[in-house]
Every structure is written in structure tokens, then in C-alpha cells.
Amino acid sequence: MLPEDLDQRIRAFQESRVLLTAIELDLFEALGSGAAAADVAGALGTDPRATEMLLNALAALGLVEKRDGIFRNTAEAERHFTRRSPDDVRLAMMHTVHLWETWSTLTESVRTGTALGRRPSGDWTGAFIAAMHSNASRRALAVVKAVDASRVLRMLDIGGGSGAYSIAFAQANPALLAEILDIRDVVPIARRHIEEAGVADRVTVREGDLRTSDFGGGLDLVLISAICHMLSADENRELVAKSYAALGAGGRIAISDFILDPDRAGPRQAALFALNMLVGTRSGNTYTEEEYASWMREAGFAGIRRVALPGPAHLMIGARPA
């Protein structure tokens, strides 16, 4: 017989799928202050019998409570998965729902060596940016401190998504001007966050493509967060060189991403994320510290260093010589 921990790991997808289905259906919102399974099914337009089975499974997992046939959210579910809560992350978690579709193609991607090229259904961009915003908002202050915003007057945020990092830099330095470069679908999302943060006079968004768009010149900082893993090694080499050309003397590049151990067999999240890129991109991967450092050296950067941050992603920083 299989050891119990190994058997549980193999079957772990079942519990994950229960929660993802509840998120996809917006079931926790439908529960309100408490409801019977039939009422939840009526609100969601789902089958009553199947809905009750799902609710019972959620109760078994400790995400809802069941008493006298009435189901209620636990405090944890109410906090994270309902629009009544300021900590609602359902939209961000929809990105994980979409990842279920791409990860289901892992076997074929291993056979062929690349993603199958199918974008998940639904609002993929909105969910993806929401997930990135949730992550970036938690890390932004640590990145700002590590880079030192007081030394930055002009920065370019490559693939800046929701603008969380540029907003944090602008809030840390009243003299700082930031520009975000991202694709068309992301631009209105970033502008909304920038307006809400009250820094629209100093943080702007430009539609573009990191491979073809002009990066400008004389910059103090080029920030590249959660981008390099989507690209091949050669594409990253070109991106780093292009960033170098956009910097003024003494300007810096800061790359935030997963960093693999030298043997590429860890850390765990970085190694798993490499597979996430296999099923989701044409040639993305996660990379080692030496790979990042070599791209920087080739471009001309000096003073290259790694800065450890809380969480799975770290910083690689280099400077264009003065």
C-alpha cells in the first residue's frame, strides 16, 4: 500500500477542485447569512442535489458550517470569498481557477515541450491582474525599501500590471515620476488603481510590448517584476540589454522573480512555477541567480546583487556604471 502522506498528495486535487468550483460559482457570496442547499441552487442556477453534495464537501473541509440543513460560511470563507469583506480575493482566485485548465495539459506539454496555446475561458486578464495586484500589494513596500525610492526620480515599470509597484514608489517619493508599460487590456485596470491611489499626476500608463516598444532614456530605474519567467533565456538577455540602454549613468535595474537553486531542483515553489510556465507560455521558465547575473554582466551592469525578500520571489539588482 502507498504511504498515507503520498496517497493524500496524489488525491490533493480533489480538495482543491471542491474549493475552486465553489469560487467559480461564487457560492460563498450566495450563502449570504445562511441558506438551505435548494436556495443556494436557485440563486446559482445549479442542480439542487449536486449543490447539496458540494456544500456537504465544503462542510467536511471546514469552509462552511452546517446546522439543521442550513449552510453558513465560516469566518475564513466569509473574509476571503465574499464581496461583503474588504479582504475579498475571489477575483484573484479566479486566476487559479483558470490555471486548472492549463495545468490539465501538463502531460501533453511535457511530451511536446511547450504550452498547447489555449487561453483559459472567462475573464482571464481581469483575474490574472487581480491575482498579480494582490501579490504585488503585499510585497511593494519591501521592494521599495530594498531598491530605495529616494534615489529614483524617473522609473519605467515593465509589464507593471495593476500599477501596485509604481504606486508604492510614487507614494514613497513625492518627486518620483513612474511610467508603466503594458498591453492594451491591462491599461484601463492600471489607470483605475492609479486614480484610486491619488497619484495619477505622477504615474502614467503606456500601451506597448516589451519586445518592440521604446523604453526611453535617462531613467533612474527599470523595474521588471514577474515578467522574466514568461520569457525564454534569449528574450530575457535582450530585455536586460534593452533596459541597460534606457538607463542613465548610475541608473539601476531591479528584477523581481522566482530564483532557482543552482541545481534547479528547488526551492519548491520556484521549481513548480517552472511547470506553470511550461503549460502557460511558449518558452517561459524560472531561472537561477547565475543566469540573471550573467545577463546583467553581458549587458554591462555592475554591482550585481541578490536581495532576499519575504515570500518566494527575490530581487536581482544591478547598476549602469556612472
PDB file of C-alpha atoms in Angstrom:
ATOM      1  CA  MET A   1       0.000   0.000   0.000  1.00  0.00           C
ATOM      2  CA  LEU A   2       1.077   3.577  -0.610  1.00  0.00           C
ATOM      3  CA  PRO A   3       2.238   5.557   2.414  1.00  0.00           C
ATOM      4  CA  GLU A   4      -0.675   7.689   3.599  1.00  0.00           C
ATOM      5  CA  ASP A   5       1.086  11.025   3.016  1.00  0.00           C
ATOM      6  CA  LEU A   6       1.908  10.052  -0.575  1.00  0.00           C
ATOM      7  CA  ASP A   7      -1.650   8.841  -1.199  1.00  0.00           C
ATOM      8  CA  GLN A   8      -3.020  12.123   0.172  1.00  0.00           C
ATOM      9  CA  ARG A   9      -0.671  14.117  -2.038  1.00  0.00           C
ATOM     10  CA  ILE A  10      -1.880  12.237  -5.116  1.00  0.00           C
ATOM     11  CA  ARG A  11      -5.502  12.897  -4.188  1.00  0.00           C
ATOM     12  CA  ALA A  12      -4.942  16.525  -3.145  1.00  0.00           C
ATOM     13  CA  PHE A  13      -6.509  17.750  -6.390  1.00  0.00           C
ATOM     14  CA  GLN A  14      -9.922  16.652  -5.117  1.00  0.00           C
ATOM     15  CA  GLU A  15      -9.997  19.126  -2.231  1.00  0.00           C
ATOM     16  CA  SER A  16      -8.550  21.825  -4.462  1.00  0.00           C
ATOM     17  CA  ARG A  17     -11.255  21.236  -7.073  1.00  0.00           C
ATOM     18  CA  VAL A  18     -14.038  21.469  -4.468  1.00  0.00           C
ATOM     19  CA  LEU A  19     -12.840  24.898  -3.369  1.00  0.00           C
ATOM     20  CA  LEU A  20     -12.153  26.123  -6.910  1.00  0.00           C
ATOM     21  CA  THR A  21     -15.642  25.117  -8.016  1.00  0.00           C
ATOM     22  CA  ALA A  22     -17.158  26.986  -5.073  1.00  0.00           C
ATOM     23  CA  ILE A  23     -15.115  30.056  -6.014  1.00  0.00           C
ATOM     24  CA  GLU A  24     -16.017  29.742  -9.701  1.00  0.00           C
ATOM     25  CA  LEU A  25     -19.729  29.514  -8.879  1.00  0.00           C
ATOM     26  CA  ASP A  26     -19.474  32.386  -6.352  1.00  0.00           C
ATOM     27  CA  LEU A  27     -21.092  30.029  -3.859  1.00  0.00           C
ATOM     28  CA  PHE A  28     -19.827  31.766  -0.724  1.00  0.00           C
ATOM     29  CA  GLU A  29     -21.487  35.002  -1.795  1.00  0.00           C
ATOM     30  CA  ALA A  30     -24.738  33.133  -2.498  1.00  0.00           C
ATOM     31  CA  LEU A  31     -24.813  31.702   1.032  1.00  0.00           C
ATOM     32  CA  GLY A  32     -25.332  35.184   2.468  1.00  0.00           C
ATOM     33  CA  SER A  33     -26.186  34.937   6.153  1.00  0.00           C
ATOM     34  CA  GLY A  34     -27.125  31.271   5.735  1.00  0.00           C
ATOM     35  CA  ALA A  35     -29.209  29.241   3.304  1.00  0.00           C
ATOM     36  CA  ALA A  36     -30.510  25.783   2.515  1.00  0.00           C
ATOM     37  CA  ALA A  37     -28.946  23.910  -0.381  1.00  0.00           C
ATOM     38  CA  ALA A  38     -32.080  24.317  -2.515  1.00  0.00           C
ATOM     39  CA  ASP A  39     -31.990  28.091  -2.054  1.00  0.00           C
ATOM     40  CA  VAL A  40     -28.318  28.239  -2.969  1.00  0.00           C
ATOM     41  CA  ALA A  41     -29.003  26.166  -6.076  1.00  0.00           C
ATOM     42  CA  GLY A  42     -31.831  28.523  -7.020  1.00  0.00           C
ATOM     43  CA  ALA A  43     -29.578  31.560  -6.659  1.00  0.00           C
ATOM     44  CA  LEU A  44     -26.763  29.990  -8.669  1.00  0.00           C
ATOM     45  CA  GLY A  45     -28.862  28.190 -11.287  1.00  0.00           C
ATOM     46  CA  THR A  46     -27.293  24.854 -10.366  1.00  0.00           C
ATOM     47  CA  ASP A  47     -28.692  21.391  -9.728  1.00  0.00           C
ATOM     48  CA  PRO A  48     -30.108  21.139  -6.148  1.00  0.00           C
ATOM     49  CA  ARG A  49     -28.817  17.619  -5.477  1.00  0.00           C
ATOM     50  CA  ALA A  50     -25.337  18.377  -6.781  1.00  0.00           C
ATOM     51  CA  THR A  51     -25.233  21.694  -4.934  1.00  0.00           C
ATOM     52  CA  GLU A  52     -26.006  19.976  -1.643  1.00  0.00           C
ATOM     53  CA  MET A  53     -23.257  17.436  -2.295  1.00  0.00           C
ATOM     54  CA  LEU A  54     -20.803  20.272  -2.919  1.00  0.00           C
ATOM     55  CA  LEU A  55     -21.907  22.106   0.223  1.00  0.00           C
ATOM     56  CA  ASN A  56     -21.533  18.948   2.282  1.00  0.00           C
ATOM     57  CA  ALA A  57     -17.995  18.516   0.965  1.00  0.00           C
ATOM     58  CA  LEU A  58     -17.197  22.147   1.840  1.00  0.00           C
ATOM     59  CA  ALA A  59     -18.552  21.493   5.334  1.00  0.00           C
ATOM     60  CA  ALA A  60     -16.309  18.451   5.624  1.00  0.00           C
ATOM     61  CA  LEU A  61     -13.371  20.624   4.630  1.00  0.00           C
ATOM     62  CA  GLY A  62     -14.259  23.208   7.254  1.00  0.00           C
ATOM     63  CA  LEU A  63     -15.097  26.028   4.838  1.00  0.00           C
ATOM     64  CA  VAL A  64     -18.821  26.162   5.594  1.00  0.00           C
ATOM     65  CA  GLU A  65     -20.826  25.148   8.651  1.00  0.00           C
ATOM     66  CA  LYS A  66     -23.971  23.025   8.506  1.00  0.00           C
ATOM     67  CA  ARG A  67     -26.692  23.036  11.132  1.00  0.00           C
ATOM     68  CA  ASP A  68     -30.286  21.806  10.748  1.00  0.00           C
ATOM     69  CA  GLY A  69     -29.969  21.801   6.964  1.00  0.00           C
ATOM     70  CA  ILE A  70     -28.733  25.414   6.800  1.00  0.00           C
ATOM     71  CA  PHE A  71     -25.261  26.175   5.482  1.00  0.00           C
ATOM     72  CA  ARG A  72     -23.211  29.200   6.561  1.00  0.00           C
ATOM     73  CA  ASN A  73     -19.772  30.483   5.676  1.00  0.00           C
ATOM     74  CA  THR A  74     -17.012  30.035   8.196  1.00  0.00           C
ATOM     75  CA  ALA A  75     -15.277  33.242   9.265  1.00  0.00           C
ATOM     76  CA  GLU A  76     -12.398  32.376   6.945  1.00  0.00           C
ATOM     77  CA  ALA A  77     -14.625  31.884   3.891  1.00  0.00           C
ATOM     78  CA  GLU A  78     -16.655  34.997   4.703  1.00  0.00           C
ATOM     79  CA  ARG A  79     -13.486  37.063   4.940  1.00  0.00           C
ATOM     80  CA  HIS A  80     -11.764  35.908   1.767  1.00  0.00           C
ATOM     81  CA  PHE A  81     -14.523  34.954  -0.677  1.00  0.00           C
ATOM     82  CA  THR A  82     -17.420  37.414  -0.290  1.00  0.00           C
ATOM     83  CA  ARG A  83     -17.826  40.923  -1.624  1.00  0.00           C
ATOM     84  CA  ARG A  84     -19.028  41.999   1.825  1.00  0.00           C
ATOM     85  CA  SER A  85     -15.448  41.779   3.066  1.00  0.00           C
ATOM     86  CA  PRO A  86     -12.629  44.249   2.377  1.00  0.00           C
ATOM     87  CA  ASP A  87     -10.311  41.226   2.141  1.00  0.00           C
ATOM     88  CA  ASP A  88     -12.288  39.577  -0.681  1.00  0.00           C
ATOM     89  CA  VAL A  89      -9.876  37.825  -3.064  1.00  0.00           C
ATOM     90  CA  ARG A  90     -12.350  35.846  -5.145  1.00  0.00           C
ATOM     91  CA  LEU A  91     -11.444  37.622  -8.410  1.00  0.00           C
ATOM     92  CA  ALA A  92      -7.764  36.998  -7.766  1.00  0.00           C
ATOM     93  CA  MET A  93      -8.516  33.337  -7.038  1.00  0.00           C
ATOM     94  CA  MET A  94     -10.301  33.061 -10.368  1.00  0.00           C
ATOM     95  CA  HIS A  95      -6.808  33.127 -11.843  1.00  0.00           C
ATOM     96  CA  THR A  96      -6.171  29.830 -10.051  1.00  0.00           C
ATOM     97  CA  VAL A  97      -9.463  28.524 -11.431  1.00  0.00           C
ATOM     98  CA  HIS A  98      -8.117  29.296 -14.901  1.00  0.00           C
ATOM     99  CA  LEU A  99      -4.793  27.642 -14.074  1.00  0.00           C
ATOM    100  CA  TRP A 100      -6.719  24.400 -13.565  1.00  0.00           C
ATOM    101  CA  GLU A 101      -7.390  24.368 -17.307  1.00  0.00           C
ATOM    102  CA  THR A 102      -3.770  24.921 -18.309  1.00  0.00           C
ATOM    103  CA  TRP A 103      -2.326  22.528 -15.723  1.00  0.00           C
ATOM    104  CA  SER A 104      -4.620  19.794 -17.005  1.00  0.00           C
ATOM    105  CA  THR A 105      -2.498  19.880 -20.182  1.00  0.00           C
ATOM    106  CA  LEU A 106       0.782  19.206 -18.337  1.00  0.00           C
ATOM    107  CA  THR A 107       1.229  15.680 -19.689  1.00  0.00           C
ATOM    108  CA  GLU A 108       0.911  16.843 -23.295  1.00  0.00           C
ATOM    109  CA  SER A 109       3.152  19.857 -22.625  1.00  0.00           C
ATOM    110  CA  VAL A 110       5.869  17.548 -21.296  1.00  0.00           C
ATOM    111  CA  ARG A 111       5.503  15.438 -24.446  1.00  0.00           C
ATOM    112  CA  THR A 112       5.724  18.429 -26.812  1.00  0.00           C
ATOM    113  CA  GLY A 113       7.957  20.764 -24.809  1.00  0.00           C
ATOM    114  CA  THR A 114       5.648  23.786 -24.798  1.00  0.00           C
ATOM    115  CA  ALA A 115       2.173  25.057 -23.958  1.00  0.00           C
ATOM    116  CA  LEU A 116      -0.729  23.937 -26.119  1.00  0.00           C
ATOM    117  CA  GLY A 117      -1.607  27.575 -26.770  1.00  0.00           C
ATOM    118  CA  ARG A 118      -5.156  27.550 -25.411  1.00  0.00           C
ATOM    119  CA  ARG A 119      -6.083  30.530 -23.256  1.00  0.00           C
ATOM    120  CA  PRO A 120      -8.483  29.607 -20.435  1.00  0.00           C
ATOM    121  CA  SER A 121     -12.114  30.658 -20.784  1.00  0.00           C
ATOM    122  CA  GLY A 122     -13.682  33.614 -18.954  1.00  0.00           C
ATOM    123  CA  ASP A 123     -12.139  36.919 -17.915  1.00  0.00           C
ATOM    124  CA  TRP A 124      -8.577  35.669 -17.933  1.00  0.00           C
ATOM    125  CA  THR A 125      -6.945  39.113 -17.971  1.00  0.00           C
ATOM    126  CA  GLY A 126      -9.066  40.558 -15.161  1.00  0.00           C
ATOM    127  CA  ALA A 127      -8.446  37.553 -12.929  1.00  0.00           C
ATOM    128  CA  PHE A 128      -4.738  37.459 -13.734  1.00  0.00           C
ATOM    129  CA  ILE A 129      -4.196  41.148 -12.950  1.00  0.00           C
ATOM    130  CA  ALA A 130      -6.264  40.848  -9.769  1.00  0.00           C
ATOM    131  CA  ALA A 131      -4.039  37.978  -8.637  1.00  0.00           C
ATOM    132  CA  MET A 132      -0.910  39.938  -9.500  1.00  0.00           C
ATOM    133  CA  HIS A 133      -2.243  43.026  -7.709  1.00  0.00           C
ATOM    134  CA  SER A 134      -2.949  41.021  -4.570  1.00  0.00           C
ATOM    135  CA  ASN A 135       0.587  39.648  -4.565  1.00  0.00           C
ATOM    136  CA  ALA A 136       2.293  42.918  -5.539  1.00  0.00           C
ATOM    137  CA  SER A 137       0.418  44.960  -2.944  1.00  0.00           C
ATOM    138  CA  ARG A 138       1.761  42.705  -0.193  1.00  0.00           C
ATOM    139  CA  ARG A 139       5.350  42.923  -1.475  1.00  0.00           C
ATOM    140  CA  ALA A 140       5.509  46.514  -2.729  1.00  0.00           C
ATOM    141  CA  LEU A 141       6.804  48.166   0.434  1.00  0.00           C
ATOM    142  CA  ALA A 142       9.577  45.586   0.781  1.00  0.00           C
ATOM    143  CA  VAL A 143      10.631  46.171  -2.832  1.00  0.00           C
ATOM    144  CA  VAL A 144      10.546  49.955  -2.390  1.00  0.00           C
ATOM    145  CA  LYS A 145      12.736  49.681   0.710  1.00  0.00           C
ATOM    146  CA  ALA A 146      15.205  47.291  -0.930  1.00  0.00           C
ATOM    147  CA  VAL A 147      15.606  49.468  -4.019  1.00  0.00           C
ATOM    148  CA  ASP A 148      15.464  52.782  -2.071  1.00  0.00           C
ATOM    149  CA  ALA A 149      12.888  55.026  -3.756  1.00  0.00           C
ATOM    150  CA  SER A 150      14.677  58.151  -2.527  1.00  0.00           C
ATOM    151  CA  ARG A 151      17.307  57.554  -5.214  1.00  0.00           C
ATOM    152  CA  VAL A 152      14.741  57.383  -8.019  1.00  0.00           C
ATOM    153  CA  LEU A 153      13.252  60.320  -9.916  1.00  0.00           C
ATOM    154  CA  ARG A 154      12.240  58.562 -13.159  1.00  0.00           C
ATOM    155  CA  MET A 155      11.336  54.905 -13.433  1.00  0.00           C
ATOM    156  CA  LEU A 156       9.875  52.547 -16.009  1.00  0.00           C
ATOM    157  CA  ASP A 157       7.764  49.644 -14.758  1.00  0.00           C
ATOM    158  CA  ILE A 158       7.883  46.941 -17.435  1.00  0.00           C
ATOM    159  CA  GLY A 159       4.682  44.907 -17.537  1.00  0.00           C
ATOM    160  CA  GLY A 160       3.567  46.795 -14.437  1.00  0.00           C
ATOM    161  CA  GLY A 161       0.079  45.282 -14.401  1.00  0.00           C
ATOM    162  CA  SER A 162      -2.188  46.937 -11.853  1.00  0.00           C
ATOM    163  CA  GLY A 163       0.463  49.522 -11.033  1.00  0.00           C
ATOM    164  CA  ALA A 164       0.924  48.375  -7.434  1.00  0.00           C
ATOM    165  CA  TYR A 165       4.709  48.794  -7.500  1.00  0.00           C
ATOM    166  CA  SER A 166       4.726  52.146  -9.301  1.00  0.00           C
ATOM    167  CA  ILE A 167       2.072  53.429  -6.907  1.00  0.00           C
ATOM    168  CA  ALA A 168       4.167  52.358  -3.917  1.00  0.00           C
ATOM    169  CA  PHE A 169       7.290  54.035  -5.331  1.00  0.00           C
ATOM    170  CA  ALA A 170       5.363  57.247  -6.031  1.00  0.00           C
ATOM    171  CA  GLN A 171       3.906  57.270  -2.534  1.00  0.00           C
ATOM    172  CA  ALA A 172       7.375  56.779  -1.033  1.00  0.00           C
ATOM    173  CA  ASN A 173       8.959  59.646  -3.011  1.00  0.00           C
ATOM    174  CA  PRO A 174       6.835  62.738  -3.851  1.00  0.00           C
ATOM    175  CA  ALA A 175       9.335  63.774  -6.555  1.00  0.00           C
ATOM    176  CA  LEU A 176       9.237  60.425  -8.392  1.00  0.00           C
ATOM    177  CA  LEU A 177       7.667  60.008 -11.839  1.00  0.00           C
ATOM    178  CA  ALA A 178       6.787  56.488 -12.975  1.00  0.00           C
ATOM    179  CA  GLU A 179       5.620  55.088 -16.288  1.00  0.00           C
ATOM    180  CA  ILE A 180       4.022  51.655 -16.656  1.00  0.00           C
ATOM    181  CA  LEU A 181       4.356  49.800 -19.943  1.00  0.00           C
ATOM    182  CA  ASP A 182       1.822  47.034 -20.517  1.00  0.00           C
ATOM    183  CA  ILE A 183      -0.560  45.575 -23.086  1.00  0.00           C
ATOM    184  CA  ARG A 184      -3.855  47.180 -24.124  1.00  0.00           C
ATOM    185  CA  ASP A 185      -6.189  45.072 -21.975  1.00  0.00           C
ATOM    186  CA  VAL A 186      -4.263  45.946 -18.824  1.00  0.00           C
ATOM    187  CA  VAL A 187      -4.073  49.731 -19.329  1.00  0.00           C
ATOM    188  CA  PRO A 188      -7.583  50.618 -18.040  1.00  0.00           C
ATOM    189  CA  ILE A 189      -7.136  48.363 -14.992  1.00  0.00           C
ATOM    190  CA  ALA A 190      -3.856  50.079 -14.094  1.00  0.00           C
ATOM    191  CA  ARG A 191      -5.352  53.538 -14.594  1.00  0.00           C
ATOM    192  CA  ARG A 192      -8.213  52.700 -12.242  1.00  0.00           C
ATOM    193  CA  HIS A 193      -5.833  51.667  -9.470  1.00  0.00           C
ATOM    194  CA  ILE A 194      -3.655  54.733 -10.047  1.00  0.00           C
ATOM    195  CA  GLU A 195      -6.666  57.056  -9.828  1.00  0.00           C
ATOM    196  CA  GLU A 196      -7.844  55.371  -6.642  1.00  0.00           C
ATOM    197  CA  ALA A 197      -4.377  55.807  -5.120  1.00  0.00           C
ATOM    198  CA  GLY A 198      -4.369  59.532  -5.953  1.00  0.00           C
ATOM    199  CA  VAL A 199      -1.074  59.513  -7.884  1.00  0.00           C
ATOM    200  CA  ALA A 200      -2.342  59.961 -11.454  1.00  0.00           C
ATOM    201  CA  ASP A 201      -0.315  63.172 -11.765  1.00  0.00           C
ATOM    202  CA  ARG A 202       2.939  61.206 -11.355  1.00  0.00           C
ATOM    203  CA  VAL A 203       2.198  57.657 -12.532  1.00  0.00           C
ATOM    204  CA  THR A 204       1.230  57.154 -16.163  1.00  0.00           C
ATOM    205  CA  VAL A 205       0.448  54.100 -18.282  1.00  0.00           C
ATOM    206  CA  ARG A 206       1.531  53.467 -21.850  1.00  0.00           C
ATOM    207  CA  GLU A 207       0.247  50.696 -24.085  1.00  0.00           C
ATOM    208  CA  GLY A 208       3.082  48.708 -25.566  1.00  0.00           C
ATOM    209  CA  ASP A 209       5.053  45.494 -25.899  1.00  0.00           C
ATOM    210  CA  LEU A 210       8.280  44.905 -24.015  1.00  0.00           C
ATOM    211  CA  ARG A 211       9.816  43.293 -27.099  1.00  0.00           C
ATOM    212  CA  THR A 212       9.172  46.161 -29.522  1.00  0.00           C
ATOM    213  CA  SER A 213       8.286  49.344 -27.626  1.00  0.00           C
ATOM    214  CA  ASP A 214      10.802  52.093 -26.915  1.00  0.00           C
ATOM    215  CA  PHE A 215      11.929  52.269 -23.284  1.00  0.00           C
ATOM    216  CA  GLY A 216      13.118  55.881 -23.476  1.00  0.00           C
ATOM    217  CA  GLY A 217      16.366  57.043 -21.903  1.00  0.00           C
ATOM    218  CA  GLY A 218      17.974  58.661 -18.916  1.00  0.00           C
ATOM    219  CA  LEU A 219      15.987  56.582 -16.420  1.00  0.00           C
ATOM    220  CA  ASP A 220      16.979  56.037 -12.809  1.00  0.00           C
ATOM    221  CA  LEU A 221      15.249  52.664 -12.503  1.00  0.00           C
ATOM    222  CA  VAL A 222      13.828  49.950 -14.712  1.00  0.00           C
ATOM    223  CA  LEU A 223      11.642  47.600 -12.687  1.00  0.00           C
ATOM    224  CA  ILE A 224      10.855  44.174 -14.121  1.00  0.00           C
ATOM    225  CA  SER A 225       8.569  42.241 -11.781  1.00  0.00           C
ATOM    226  CA  ALA A 226       7.070  38.826 -12.545  1.00  0.00           C
ATOM    227  CA  ILE A 227       7.997  39.108 -16.220  1.00  0.00           C
ATOM    228  CA  CYS A 228      11.219  37.173 -16.796  1.00  0.00           C
ATOM    229  CA  HIS A 229       9.599  33.816 -16.028  1.00  0.00           C
ATOM    230  CA  MET A 230       7.302  34.300 -19.029  1.00  0.00           C
ATOM    231  CA  LEU A 231      10.258  34.639 -21.420  1.00  0.00           C
ATOM    232  CA  SER A 232      12.998  32.438 -22.803  1.00  0.00           C
ATOM    233  CA  ALA A 233      16.613  32.919 -21.765  1.00  0.00           C
ATOM    234  CA  ASP A 234      17.414  34.723 -25.030  1.00  0.00           C
ATOM    235  CA  GLU A 235      14.383  37.008 -24.630  1.00  0.00           C
ATOM    236  CA  ASN A 236      15.497  37.874 -21.110  1.00  0.00           C
ATOM    237  CA  ARG A 237      19.013  38.588 -22.312  1.00  0.00           C
ATOM    238  CA  GLU A 238      17.572  41.057 -24.835  1.00  0.00           C
ATOM    239  CA  LEU A 239      15.249  42.611 -22.242  1.00  0.00           C
ATOM    240  CA  VAL A 240      18.088  43.217 -19.798  1.00  0.00           C
ATOM    241  CA  ALA A 241      20.256  44.762 -22.544  1.00  0.00           C
ATOM    242  CA  LYS A 242      17.377  46.999 -23.646  1.00  0.00           C
ATOM    243  CA  SER A 243      16.858  48.093 -20.047  1.00  0.00           C
ATOM    244  CA  TYR A 244      20.552  48.969 -19.734  1.00  0.00           C
ATOM    245  CA  ALA A 245      20.303  51.225 -22.785  1.00  0.00           C
ATOM    246  CA  ALA A 246      17.322  53.070 -21.250  1.00  0.00           C
ATOM    247  CA  LEU A 247      19.138  53.914 -18.021  1.00  0.00           C
ATOM    248  CA  GLY A 248      21.201  56.973 -17.323  1.00  0.00           C
ATOM    249  CA  ALA A 249      24.622  56.790 -15.677  1.00  0.00           C
ATOM    250  CA  GLY A 250      24.190  55.193 -12.260  1.00  0.00           C
ATOM    251  CA  GLY A 251      20.679  54.018 -13.127  1.00  0.00           C
ATOM    252  CA  ARG A 252      19.620  50.608 -11.883  1.00  0.00           C
ATOM    253  CA  ILE A 253      17.685  47.561 -12.967  1.00  0.00           C
ATOM    254  CA  ALA A 254      15.623  45.642 -10.408  1.00  0.00           C
ATOM    255  CA  ILE A 255      14.232  42.238 -11.356  1.00  0.00           C
ATOM    256  CA  SER A 256      11.745  40.553  -9.030  1.00  0.00           C
ATOM    257  CA  ASP A 257      11.083  36.896  -9.716  1.00  0.00           C
ATOM    258  CA  PHE A 258      11.429  33.306  -8.578  1.00  0.00           C
ATOM    259  CA  ILE A 259      15.084  32.296  -8.351  1.00  0.00           C
ATOM    260  CA  LEU A 260      16.049  28.644  -8.675  1.00  0.00           C
ATOM    261  CA  ASP A 261      18.832  26.929  -6.771  1.00  0.00           C
ATOM    262  CA  PRO A 262      21.943  26.205  -8.875  1.00  0.00           C
ATOM    263  CA  ASP A 263      20.823  22.588  -9.471  1.00  0.00           C
ATOM    264  CA  ARG A 264      17.305  23.805 -10.445  1.00  0.00           C
ATOM    265  CA  ALA A 265      15.663  21.284  -8.064  1.00  0.00           C
ATOM    266  CA  GLY A 266      14.409  23.931  -5.626  1.00  0.00           C
ATOM    267  CA  PRO A 267      13.093  25.944  -3.943  1.00  0.00           C
ATOM    268  CA  ARG A 268       9.817  24.079  -4.211  1.00  0.00           C
ATOM    269  CA  GLN A 269       7.659  26.999  -5.405  1.00  0.00           C
ATOM    270  CA  ALA A 270      10.211  28.095  -7.987  1.00  0.00           C
ATOM    271  CA  ALA A 271      10.508  24.573  -9.411  1.00  0.00           C
ATOM    272  CA  LEU A 272       6.731  24.154  -9.569  1.00  0.00           C
ATOM    273  CA  PHE A 273       6.367  27.556 -11.189  1.00  0.00           C
ATOM    274  CA  ALA A 274       8.662  26.442 -13.986  1.00  0.00           C
ATOM    275  CA  LEU A 275       5.959  23.903 -14.882  1.00  0.00           C
ATOM    276  CA  ASN A 276       3.351  26.656 -14.642  1.00  0.00           C
ATOM    277  CA  MET A 277       5.284  28.425 -17.380  1.00  0.00           C
ATOM    278  CA  LEU A 278       5.613  25.203 -19.383  1.00  0.00           C
ATOM    279  CA  VAL A 279       1.831  24.786 -19.577  1.00  0.00           C
ATOM    280  CA  GLY A 280       1.087  28.506 -19.907  1.00  0.00           C
ATOM    281  CA  THR A 281       3.737  30.038 -22.190  1.00  0.00           C
ATOM    282  CA  ARG A 282       5.632  29.323 -25.379  1.00  0.00           C
ATOM    283  CA  SER A 283       9.092  29.209 -23.802  1.00  0.00           C
ATOM    284  CA  GLY A 284       8.936  30.591 -20.252  1.00  0.00           C
ATOM    285  CA  ASN A 285      10.825  29.133 -17.303  1.00  0.00           C
ATOM    286  CA  THR A 286      12.250  30.003 -13.915  1.00  0.00           C
ATOM    287  CA  TYR A 287      15.939  30.855 -13.691  1.00  0.00           C
ATOM    288  CA  THR A 288      18.929  30.696 -11.368  1.00  0.00           C
ATOM    289  CA  GLU A 289      20.763  33.590  -9.749  1.00  0.00           C
ATOM    290  CA  GLU A 290      23.744  32.976 -12.024  1.00  0.00           C
ATOM    291  CA  GLU A 291      21.565  33.179 -15.124  1.00  0.00           C
ATOM    292  CA  TYR A 292      20.203  36.561 -14.078  1.00  0.00           C
ATOM    293  CA  ALA A 293      23.681  37.764 -13.134  1.00  0.00           C
ATOM    294  CA  SER A 294      25.160  36.625 -16.453  1.00  0.00           C
ATOM    295  CA  TRP A 295      22.519  38.522 -18.450  1.00  0.00           C
ATOM    296  CA  MET A 296      23.299  41.623 -16.402  1.00  0.00           C
ATOM    297  CA  ARG A 297      27.068  41.278 -16.820  1.00  0.00           C
ATOM    298  CA  GLU A 298      26.701  40.809 -20.569  1.00  0.00           C
ATOM    299  CA  ALA A 299      24.633  43.995 -20.775  1.00  0.00           C
ATOM    300  CA  GLY A 300      27.269  45.976 -18.810  1.00  0.00           C
ATOM    301  CA  PHE A 301      25.729  46.137 -15.338  1.00  0.00           C
ATOM    302  CA  ALA A 302      27.975  46.306 -12.285  1.00  0.00           C
ATOM    303  CA  GLY A 303      27.420  45.881  -8.556  1.00  0.00           C
ATOM    304  CA  ILE A 304      25.070  42.969  -9.206  1.00  0.00           C
ATOM    305  CA  ARG A 305      23.465  41.598  -6.069  1.00  0.00           C
ATOM    306  CA  ARG A 306      20.608  39.442  -4.888  1.00  0.00           C
ATOM    307  CA  VAL A 307      18.238  40.751  -2.220  1.00  0.00           C
ATOM    308  CA  ALA A 308      16.121  38.211  -0.357  1.00  0.00           C
ATOM    309  CA  LEU A 309      12.540  39.303   0.289  1.00  0.00           C
ATOM    310  CA  PRO A 310       9.684  37.668   2.202  1.00  0.00           C
ATOM    311  CA  GLY A 311       7.878  35.129   0.036  1.00  0.00           C
ATOM    312  CA  PRO A 312       9.031  33.023  -2.899  1.00  0.00           C
ATOM    313  CA  ALA A 313      10.336  35.834  -5.159  1.00  0.00           C
ATOM    314  CA  HIS A 314      13.609  37.697  -4.629  1.00  0.00           C
ATOM    315  CA  LEU A 315      15.300  40.706  -6.234  1.00  0.00           C
ATOM    316  CA  MET A 316      18.269  40.920  -8.575  1.00  0.00           C
ATOM    317  CA  ILE A 317      19.677  44.459  -8.727  1.00  0.00           C
ATOM    318  CA  GLY A 318      22.421  45.895 -10.932  1.00  0.00           C
ATOM    319  CA  ALA A 319      23.653  49.389 -11.806  1.00  0.00           C
ATOM    320  CA  ARG A 320      24.802  51.034 -15.004  1.00  0.00           C
ATOM    321  CA  PRO A 321      28.259  52.430 -14.188  1.00  0.00           C
ATOM    322  CA  ALA A 322      28.364  56.188 -13.601  1.00  0.00           C
TER     323      ALA A 322
END
